[in-house]
């Protein structure tokens, strides 16, 4: 998974979510829960790559960062609770989906 559209389509498979552009900037797409309006994925282009910010349990934060060079402390968000995934092809699709799913679960409460 390296394309922005792929990430958006995947995020829309979760129940009761919607796509939003809160900054009136088409580069910044956020995926939200309908019920509480919380964001579970920030999708944007930076340095020629698609990036996705996802919330993570602090217990897993460093695991993901150590497992993949393309998982780094979140761009523009709290570095304790959020990671940035740089979609350069180095993170397996199943792991990207797992991290997005964990973010969905953590923000849905």
Coordinates of C-alpha atoms in Angstrom, one line a residue:
X1 CA 0.0 0.0 0.0
X2 CA 1.7 3.2 -1.2
X3 CA -1.1 5.2 -2.8
X4 CA -3.3 7.8 -1.0
X5 CA -6.5 6.5 -2.6
X6 CA -5.7 2.9 -1.3
X7 CA -5.4 4.2 2.3
X8 CA -8.6 6.2 2.0
X9 CA -10.5 3.3 0.6
X10 CA -9.2 1.0 3.3
X11 CA -10.2 3.4 6.0
X12 CA -13.7 3.7 4.6
X13 CA -14.1 -0.1 5.2
X14 CA -14.4 0.5 9.0
X15 CA -17.9 1.0 10.4
X16 CA -19.3 4.5 10.8
X17 CA -16.4 6.5 9.5
X18 CA -16.1 9.4 7.0
X19 CA -13.5 11.3 5.0
X20 CA -12.9 15.0 6.0
X21 CA -10.7 17.9 4.8
X22 CA -10.8 20.2 7.9
X23 CA -8.0 22.6 6.8
X24 CA -9.5 23.4 3.4
X25 CA -6.3 22.0 2.0
X26 CA -6.7 19.0 -0.3
X27 CA -3.3 17.6 0.8
X28 CA -4.7 16.9 4.3
X29 CA -7.3 14.2 4.6
X30 CA -8.5 12.9 7.9
X31 CA -10.6 9.8 8.6
X32 CA -13.0 10.3 11.4
X33 CA -15.5 8.3 13.5
X34 CA -19.1 9.6 12.9
X35 CA -20.0 9.1 16.5
X36 CA -17.3 11.2 18.2
X37 CA -15.7 12.9 15.3
X38 CA -12.2 11.8 16.5
X39 CA -9.6 11.3 13.8
X40 CA -8.0 7.9 13.5
X41 CA -5.9 8.5 10.4
X42 CA -4.2 11.7 9.1
X43 CA -3.3 11.2 5.4
X44 CA -1.1 13.6 3.6
X45 CA 1.7 13.9 1.0
X46 CA 5.2 15.0 2.2
X47 CA 8.6 14.8 0.6
X48 CA 7.1 13.0 -2.4
X49 CA 5.6 10.1 -0.3
X50 CA 2.2 9.4 1.2
X51 CA 2.3 9.6 5.0
X52 CA -0.3 8.4 7.4
X53 CA -0.4 9.4 11.1
X54 CA -2.0 6.8 13.3
X55 CA -2.6 6.6 17.1
X56 CA -0.8 3.8 18.9
X57 CA -0.7 2.4 22.4
X58 CA 2.5 3.8 24.0
X59 CA 3.5 0.2 24.8
X60 CA 3.6 -0.6 21.1
X61 CA 5.0 2.8 19.9
X62 CA 8.6 1.9 20.0
X63 CA 8.0 -1.6 18.7
X64 CA 6.7 -0.2 15.5
X65 CA 9.4 2.4 15.3
X66 CA 12.1 -0.2 15.8
X67 CA 10.5 -2.7 13.4
X68 CA 10.4 -0.3 10.4
X69 CA 12.5 2.7 9.5
X70 CA 9.5 4.2 7.8
X71 CA 7.6 4.3 11.1
X72 CA 8.7 7.5 12.9
X73 CA 7.4 9.8 15.7
X74 CA 4.3 11.5 14.3
X75 CA 4.6 14.6 12.1
X76 CA 2.7 17.5 13.8
X77 CA 1.1 15.3 16.5
X78 CA 1.9 14.1 20.0
X79 CA 4.9 11.9 19.6
X80 CA 4.0 9.7 22.6
X81 CA 0.7 8.5 21.2
X82 CA 1.0 8.9 17.4
X83 CA 3.3 7.5 14.7
X84 CA 3.8 8.5 11.1
X85 CA 3.9 5.7 8.5
X86 CA 5.8 6.7 5.4
X87 CA 4.3 4.6 2.7
X88 CA 7.5 4.0 0.7
X89 CA 6.8 0.3 0.1
X90 CA 9.0 -0.9 3.0
X91 CA 6.1 -1.6 5.5
X92 CA 4.1 -4.7 4.6
X93 CA 0.4 -4.0 3.8
X94 CA -0.9 -6.2 6.5
X95 CA 1.1 -4.2 9.1
X96 CA -0.1 -0.9 7.7
X97 CA -3.7 -2.2 8.0
X98 CA -3.0 -3.5 11.5
X99 CA -1.7 -0.1 12.7
X100 CA -4.7 1.7 11.1
X101 CA -7.0 -0.7 12.8
X102 CA -5.4 -0.2 16.2
X103 CA -5.7 3.6 15.7
X104 CA -9.4 3.1 14.8
X105 CA -10.0 1.1 18.0
X106 CA -8.1 3.5 20.2
X107 CA -9.9 6.6 18.9
X108 CA -13.4 5.1 18.9
X109 CA -13.8 5.1 22.6

